XYZ file of C-alpha atoms in Angstrom:
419
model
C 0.000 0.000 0.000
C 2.782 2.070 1.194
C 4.290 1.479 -2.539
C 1.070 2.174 -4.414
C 0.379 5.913 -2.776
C 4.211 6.958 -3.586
C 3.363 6.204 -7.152
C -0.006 8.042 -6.581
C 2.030 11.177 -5.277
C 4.777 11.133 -7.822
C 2.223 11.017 -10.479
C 0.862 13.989 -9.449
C 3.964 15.473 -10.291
C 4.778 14.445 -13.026
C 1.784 15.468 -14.611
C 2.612 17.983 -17.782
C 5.302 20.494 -16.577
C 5.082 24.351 -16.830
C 6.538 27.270 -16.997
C 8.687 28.241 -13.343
C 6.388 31.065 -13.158
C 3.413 28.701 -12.884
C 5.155 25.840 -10.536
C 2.786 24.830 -7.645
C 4.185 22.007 -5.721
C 0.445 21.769 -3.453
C 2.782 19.941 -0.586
C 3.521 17.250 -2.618
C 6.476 15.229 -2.907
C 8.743 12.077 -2.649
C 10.838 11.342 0.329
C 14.001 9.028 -1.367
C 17.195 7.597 0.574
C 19.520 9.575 -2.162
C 19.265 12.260 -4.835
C 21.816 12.706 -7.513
C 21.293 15.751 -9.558
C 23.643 16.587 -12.920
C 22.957 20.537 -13.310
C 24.202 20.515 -17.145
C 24.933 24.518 -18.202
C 25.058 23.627 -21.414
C 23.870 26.820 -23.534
C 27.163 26.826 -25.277
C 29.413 24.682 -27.977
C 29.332 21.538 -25.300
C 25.564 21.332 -26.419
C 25.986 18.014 -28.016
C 28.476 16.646 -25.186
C 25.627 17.419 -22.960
C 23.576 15.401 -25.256
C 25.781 12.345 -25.932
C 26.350 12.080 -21.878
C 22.763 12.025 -21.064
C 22.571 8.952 -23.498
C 25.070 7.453 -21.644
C 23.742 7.908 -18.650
C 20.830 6.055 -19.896
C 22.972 3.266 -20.577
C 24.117 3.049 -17.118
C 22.786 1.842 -14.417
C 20.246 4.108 -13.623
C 18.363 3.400 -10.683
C 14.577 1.528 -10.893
C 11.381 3.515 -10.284
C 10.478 1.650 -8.266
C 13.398 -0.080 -6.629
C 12.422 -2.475 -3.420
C 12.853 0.927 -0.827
C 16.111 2.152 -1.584
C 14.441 5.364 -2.832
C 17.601 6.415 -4.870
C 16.539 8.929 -7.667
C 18.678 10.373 -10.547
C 17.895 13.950 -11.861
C 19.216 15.906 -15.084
C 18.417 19.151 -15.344
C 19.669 20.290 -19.116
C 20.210 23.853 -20.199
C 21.154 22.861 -23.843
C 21.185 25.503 -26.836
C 18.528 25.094 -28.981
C 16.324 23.749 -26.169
C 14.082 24.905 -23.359
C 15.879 24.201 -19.877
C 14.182 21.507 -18.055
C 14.459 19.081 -15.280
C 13.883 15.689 -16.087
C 13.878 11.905 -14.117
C 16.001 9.177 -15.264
C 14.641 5.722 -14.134
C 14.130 1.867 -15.235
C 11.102 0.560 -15.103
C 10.145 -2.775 -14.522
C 11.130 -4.378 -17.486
C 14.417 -2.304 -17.293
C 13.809 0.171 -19.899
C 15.185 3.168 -19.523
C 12.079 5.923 -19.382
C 13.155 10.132 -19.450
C 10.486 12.045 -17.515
C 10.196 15.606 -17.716
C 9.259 17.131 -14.294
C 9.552 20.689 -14.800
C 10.087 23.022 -17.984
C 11.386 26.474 -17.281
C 11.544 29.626 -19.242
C 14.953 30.928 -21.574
C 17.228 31.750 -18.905
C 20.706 31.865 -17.949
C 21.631 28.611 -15.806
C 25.161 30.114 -14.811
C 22.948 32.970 -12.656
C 23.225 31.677 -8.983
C 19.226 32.975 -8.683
C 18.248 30.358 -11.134
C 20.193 27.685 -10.176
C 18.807 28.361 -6.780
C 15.890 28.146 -8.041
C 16.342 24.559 -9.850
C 18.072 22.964 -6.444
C 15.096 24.418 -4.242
C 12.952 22.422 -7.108
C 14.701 19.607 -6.446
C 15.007 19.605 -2.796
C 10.861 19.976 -2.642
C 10.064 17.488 -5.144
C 12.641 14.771 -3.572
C 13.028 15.423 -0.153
C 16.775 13.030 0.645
C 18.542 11.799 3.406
C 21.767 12.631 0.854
C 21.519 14.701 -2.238
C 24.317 14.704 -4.420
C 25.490 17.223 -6.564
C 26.703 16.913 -10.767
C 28.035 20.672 -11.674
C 28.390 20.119 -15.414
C 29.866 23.251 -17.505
C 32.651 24.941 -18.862
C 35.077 26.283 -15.912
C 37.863 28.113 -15.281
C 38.379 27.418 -11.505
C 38.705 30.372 -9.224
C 39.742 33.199 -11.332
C 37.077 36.033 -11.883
C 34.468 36.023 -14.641
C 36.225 36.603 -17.904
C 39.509 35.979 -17.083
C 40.709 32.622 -18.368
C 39.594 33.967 -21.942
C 40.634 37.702 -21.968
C 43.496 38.176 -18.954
C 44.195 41.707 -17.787
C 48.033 42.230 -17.226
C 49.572 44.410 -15.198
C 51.991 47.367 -16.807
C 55.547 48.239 -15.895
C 53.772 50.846 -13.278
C 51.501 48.828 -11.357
C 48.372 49.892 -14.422
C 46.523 47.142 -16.199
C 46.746 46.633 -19.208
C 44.522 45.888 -21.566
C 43.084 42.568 -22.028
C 45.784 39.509 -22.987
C 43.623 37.628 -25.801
C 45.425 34.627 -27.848
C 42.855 32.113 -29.517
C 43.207 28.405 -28.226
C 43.328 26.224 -31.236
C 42.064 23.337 -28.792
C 39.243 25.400 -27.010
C 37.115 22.829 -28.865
C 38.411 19.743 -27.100
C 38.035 20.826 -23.027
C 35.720 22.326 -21.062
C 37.198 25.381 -20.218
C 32.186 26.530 -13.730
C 29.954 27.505 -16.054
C 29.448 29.197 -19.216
C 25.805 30.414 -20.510
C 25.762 31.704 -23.544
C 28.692 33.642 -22.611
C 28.191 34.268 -19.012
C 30.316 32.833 -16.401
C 29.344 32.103 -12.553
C 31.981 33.669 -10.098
C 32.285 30.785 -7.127
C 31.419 33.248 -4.822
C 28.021 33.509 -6.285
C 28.307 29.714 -6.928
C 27.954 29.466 -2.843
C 25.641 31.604 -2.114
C 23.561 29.807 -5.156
C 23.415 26.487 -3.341
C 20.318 26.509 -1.452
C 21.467 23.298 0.884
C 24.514 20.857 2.222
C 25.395 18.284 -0.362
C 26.931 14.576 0.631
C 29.035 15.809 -2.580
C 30.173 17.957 -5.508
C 31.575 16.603 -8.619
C 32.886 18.992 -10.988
C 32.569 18.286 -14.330
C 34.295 21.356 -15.184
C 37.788 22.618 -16.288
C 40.504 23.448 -13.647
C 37.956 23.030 -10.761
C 40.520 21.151 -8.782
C 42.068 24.063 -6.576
C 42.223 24.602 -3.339
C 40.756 27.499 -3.527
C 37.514 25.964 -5.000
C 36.947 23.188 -2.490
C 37.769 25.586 0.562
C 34.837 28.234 -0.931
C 32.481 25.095 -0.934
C 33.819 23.516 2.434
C 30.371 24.448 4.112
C 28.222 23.310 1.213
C 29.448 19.679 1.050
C 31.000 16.732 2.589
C 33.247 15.675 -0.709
C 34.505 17.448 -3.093
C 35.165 16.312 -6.882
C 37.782 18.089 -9.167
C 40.000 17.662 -11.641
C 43.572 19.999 -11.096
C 43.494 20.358 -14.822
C 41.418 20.590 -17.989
C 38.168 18.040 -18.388
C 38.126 16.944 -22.333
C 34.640 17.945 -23.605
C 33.454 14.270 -23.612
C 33.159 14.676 -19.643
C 32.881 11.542 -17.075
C 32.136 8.272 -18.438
C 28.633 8.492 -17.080
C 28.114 4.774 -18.241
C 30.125 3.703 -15.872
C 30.484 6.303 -13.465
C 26.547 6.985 -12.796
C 25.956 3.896 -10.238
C 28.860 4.666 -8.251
C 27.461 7.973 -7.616
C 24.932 6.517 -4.960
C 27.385 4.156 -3.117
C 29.243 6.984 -0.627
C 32.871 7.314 -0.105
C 33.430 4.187 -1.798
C 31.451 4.676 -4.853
C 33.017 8.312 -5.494
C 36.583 6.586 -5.224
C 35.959 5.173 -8.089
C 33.900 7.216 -9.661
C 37.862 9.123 -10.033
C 39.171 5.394 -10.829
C 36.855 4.876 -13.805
C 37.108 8.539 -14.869
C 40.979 8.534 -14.852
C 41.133 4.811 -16.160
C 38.848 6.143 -19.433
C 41.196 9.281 -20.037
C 44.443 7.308 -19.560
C 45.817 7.291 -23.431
C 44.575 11.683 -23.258
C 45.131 13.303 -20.351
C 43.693 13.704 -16.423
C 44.028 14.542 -12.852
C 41.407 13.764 -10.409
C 40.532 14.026 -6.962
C 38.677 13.291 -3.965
C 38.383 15.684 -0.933
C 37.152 15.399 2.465
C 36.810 19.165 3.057
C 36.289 18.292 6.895
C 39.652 18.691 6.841
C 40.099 21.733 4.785
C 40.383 24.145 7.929
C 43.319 21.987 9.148
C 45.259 22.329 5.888
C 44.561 25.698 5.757
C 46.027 26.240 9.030
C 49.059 24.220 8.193
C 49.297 26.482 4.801
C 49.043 29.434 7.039
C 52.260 28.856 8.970
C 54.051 28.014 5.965
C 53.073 31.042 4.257
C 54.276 33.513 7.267
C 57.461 32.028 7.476
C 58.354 31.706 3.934
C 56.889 34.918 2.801
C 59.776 36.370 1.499
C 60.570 33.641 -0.476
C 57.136 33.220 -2.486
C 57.526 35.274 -5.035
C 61.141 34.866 -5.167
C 60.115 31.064 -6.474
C 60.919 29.974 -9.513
C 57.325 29.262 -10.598
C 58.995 27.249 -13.961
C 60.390 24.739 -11.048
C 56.850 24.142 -9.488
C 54.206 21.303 -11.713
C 51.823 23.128 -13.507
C 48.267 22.430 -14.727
C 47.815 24.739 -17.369
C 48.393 25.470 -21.228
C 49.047 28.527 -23.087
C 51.016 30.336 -20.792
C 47.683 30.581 -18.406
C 49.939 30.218 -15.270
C 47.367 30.330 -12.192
C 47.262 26.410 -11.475
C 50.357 24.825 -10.165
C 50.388 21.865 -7.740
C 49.824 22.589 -3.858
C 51.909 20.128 -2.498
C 54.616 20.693 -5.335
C 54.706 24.549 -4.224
C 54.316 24.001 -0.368
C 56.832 21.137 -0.499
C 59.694 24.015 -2.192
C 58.914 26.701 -0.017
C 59.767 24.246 3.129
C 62.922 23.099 1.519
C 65.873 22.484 3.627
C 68.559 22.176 0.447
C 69.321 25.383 -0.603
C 70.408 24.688 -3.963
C 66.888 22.656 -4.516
C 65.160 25.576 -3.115
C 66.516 28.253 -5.631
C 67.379 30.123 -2.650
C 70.602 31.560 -1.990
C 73.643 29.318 -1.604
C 73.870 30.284 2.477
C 73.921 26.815 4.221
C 70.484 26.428 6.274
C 70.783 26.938 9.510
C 70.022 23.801 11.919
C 66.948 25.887 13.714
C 65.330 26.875 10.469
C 65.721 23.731 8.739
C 64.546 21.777 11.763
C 61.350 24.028 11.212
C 60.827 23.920 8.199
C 60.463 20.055 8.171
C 57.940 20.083 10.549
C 56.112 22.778 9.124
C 56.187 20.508 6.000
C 55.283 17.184 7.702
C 52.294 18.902 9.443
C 51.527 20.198 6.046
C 51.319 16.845 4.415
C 49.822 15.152 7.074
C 47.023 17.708 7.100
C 46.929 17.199 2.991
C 46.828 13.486 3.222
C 43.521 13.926 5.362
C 41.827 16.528 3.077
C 42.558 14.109 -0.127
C 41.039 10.718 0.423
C 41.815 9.931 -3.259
C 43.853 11.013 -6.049
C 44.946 9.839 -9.440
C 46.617 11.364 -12.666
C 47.834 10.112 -16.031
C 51.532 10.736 -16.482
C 50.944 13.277 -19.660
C 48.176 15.751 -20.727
C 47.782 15.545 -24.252
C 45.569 17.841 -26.928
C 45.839 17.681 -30.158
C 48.099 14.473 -30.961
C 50.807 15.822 -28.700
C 51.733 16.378 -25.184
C 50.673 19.691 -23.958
C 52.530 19.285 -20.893
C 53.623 16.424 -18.040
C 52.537 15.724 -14.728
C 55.565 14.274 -12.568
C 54.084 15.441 -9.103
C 50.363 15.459 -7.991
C 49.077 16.153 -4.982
C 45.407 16.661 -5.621
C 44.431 20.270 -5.057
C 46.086 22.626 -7.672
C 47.129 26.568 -6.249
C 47.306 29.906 -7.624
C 51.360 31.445 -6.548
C 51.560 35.179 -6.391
C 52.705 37.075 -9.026
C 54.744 40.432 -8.813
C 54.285 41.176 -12.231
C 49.765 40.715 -11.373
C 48.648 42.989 -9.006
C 45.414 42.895 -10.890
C 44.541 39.135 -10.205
C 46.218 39.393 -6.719
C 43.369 42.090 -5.906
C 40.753 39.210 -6.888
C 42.488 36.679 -5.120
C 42.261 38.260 -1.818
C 38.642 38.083 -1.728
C 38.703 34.471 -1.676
C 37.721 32.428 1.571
C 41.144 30.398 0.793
C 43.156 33.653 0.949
C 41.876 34.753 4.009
C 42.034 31.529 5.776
C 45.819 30.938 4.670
C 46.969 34.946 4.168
C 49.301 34.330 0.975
C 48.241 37.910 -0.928
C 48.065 40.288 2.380
């Protein structure tokens, strides 16, 4: 009986959808075990990537309308050019066909405006009330940097001035997903916070660059793991074949959800992740020692030595561990420094400012994988010899423009690199 009203109830809703002007839930909805939503911002050239994945979600293993009260529910809602935005149900029935139900149509708008996506997770959290509700952020992205940036950088001038805007076309712009991109707007992650409506058991970026620090510190509050990749996502995305199930098994299921998605990518290119950002504050502390004691030296580095993430001179992703590991460097010749021996005091701090440093990093990422070359175009674009898992933006004397930005961030104020 208990079986028979659900379907009653979620009938209801799924009755023809309607404009979001016209929504009226009239108190009804489905209480499920988990929620997975993919939030595809897809009003761009990754239009028919959105479309391909959605197919192969459908060929995964989606979970059953009705599935003997495990009450685990998979949502797409598609923003795709050429189409009106909508949020739909994936679900087998009981012959195992895969059925696509539309629950709610919305008007033209743009899905990278933290109002609407607000608006689409408050949907979802009313129509599917979950113990866990995880969260698919599926896009273009350009990881912390300010709206605009990646594509058209603003360099500083010999006198402190910017410049005007730093535009060379990427020949392989095509190929990645360079969050979010709506017909041409971008979502700052600022507003990206303040957008999500709820606390998510996680966040999987589907999204270029998303992998920083600074990302998965802004969302710290907003979810329990955190899903990135250091470097660019090829415009196929995640294997959603065989990613999708392992999206409702926890810790275990995310872990490899990174396997599989590194595993598929291994002949092009990819760094992946998984963070417990319960243990964010701790690294941050850790960071913040560093960073007073070695402040000096930080933009003395030789940003060539540290791994990088990035192509086309777009230097504002190098490797955390890589960069925190140099700055705590007892050898001087290793360091770059100057030739002075160390002294026994400040070496003896410096490794264990380091070890609490990776200790505090080795809590924060539960998982981590990479391919050993990131290649575009036939040819390797660059390597990756060191990987820690969270990528970092290192100050730049000649940037006081992006250095501004950077100490709005939550990261920044935590840790105090940019004063």
């Amino acid at each position: 009986m208990r079986s028979v009203l659900k379907y009653i109830v979620l009938l209801a809703v799924l009755l023809p959808a309607v404009s979001c002007s016209n929504m009226e839930y009239d108190g009804m909805s489905m209480d499920v075990d988990r929620t997975v939503l993919v939030y595809m911002a897809a009003d761009n050239n990754l239009a028919s990537f959105a479309r391909k994945n959605i197919e192969d979600m459908k060929q995964g293993e989606v979970p059953s309308y009705f599935d003997g009260g495990s009450g685990n529910v998979l949502l797409v809602y598609a923003d795709i050019a050429g189409e009106e935005p909508r949020l739909m149900r994936l679900s087998k029935d009981r012959f195992g066909t895969v059925t696509e139900e539309t629950l709610r149509v919305y008007e033209e708008w743009n899905s990278c405006s933290d109002s609407v996506m607000r608006t689409v997770l408050s949907d979802v959290a009313t129509l599917f009330p979950s113990d866990e509700t995880g969260l698919v952020l599926w896009s273009h992205g350009t990881g912390w940097l300010p709206e605009g940036y990646y594509s058209d950088p603003v360099y500083s001038s010999q006198d402190g001035a910017a410049a005007a805007p730093y535009h060379v076309e990427d020949p392989y712009a095509h190929l990645v997903k360079s969050f979010g991109t709506d017909d041409g707007a971008e979502m700052d992650i600022r507003d990206l916070v303040r957008a999500l409506p709820g606390h998510y058991s996680f966040i999987l970026m589907d999204a270029c660059l998303m992998g920083g620090v600074e990302v998965a510190y802004e969302l710290r509050n907003k979810c329990d793991y955190f899903i990135g990749s250091a470097a660019e996502i090829l415009a196929n995305g995640f294997p959603y074949r065989e990613v999708v199930g392992e999206l409702f098994r926890g810790e275990a299921g995310l872990r490899n959800a990174c396997r599989l998605y590194k595993e598929h990518y291994e002949d092009d290119g990819a760094t992946i992740a998984l963070v417990n950002t319960r243990s964010l504050v701790t690294l941050a502390d850790a960071c913040r020692d560093v960073f007073a004691y070695e402040r000096d030296f930080i933009r003395k580095l030789d940003m060539d030595s540290v791994q990088g993430y990035f192509r086309m001179d777009r230097h504002w992703f190098y490797d955390l561990g890589d960069f925190v590991g140099q700055l705590t460097e007892t050898d001087s010749a290793v360091a770059g420094r100057d030739s002075v021996p160390v002294d026994g005091a400040v070496a003896e701090r410096r490794e264990r400012m380091y070890k609490v440093f990776r200790d505090a990093l080795d809590a924060a990422v539960v998982y981590k994988d990479n391919t050993d070359e990131f290649v575009l175009g036939g040819y390797s674009q660059f390597s990756i010899k060191k990987f820690s898992g969270l990528s970092t933006y290192i100050p730049n004397p000649e940037n006081p423009v992006l250095d501004e930005y950077y100490r709005t961030l939550a990261w920044n104020k935590a840790v105090m690199m940019v004063e």
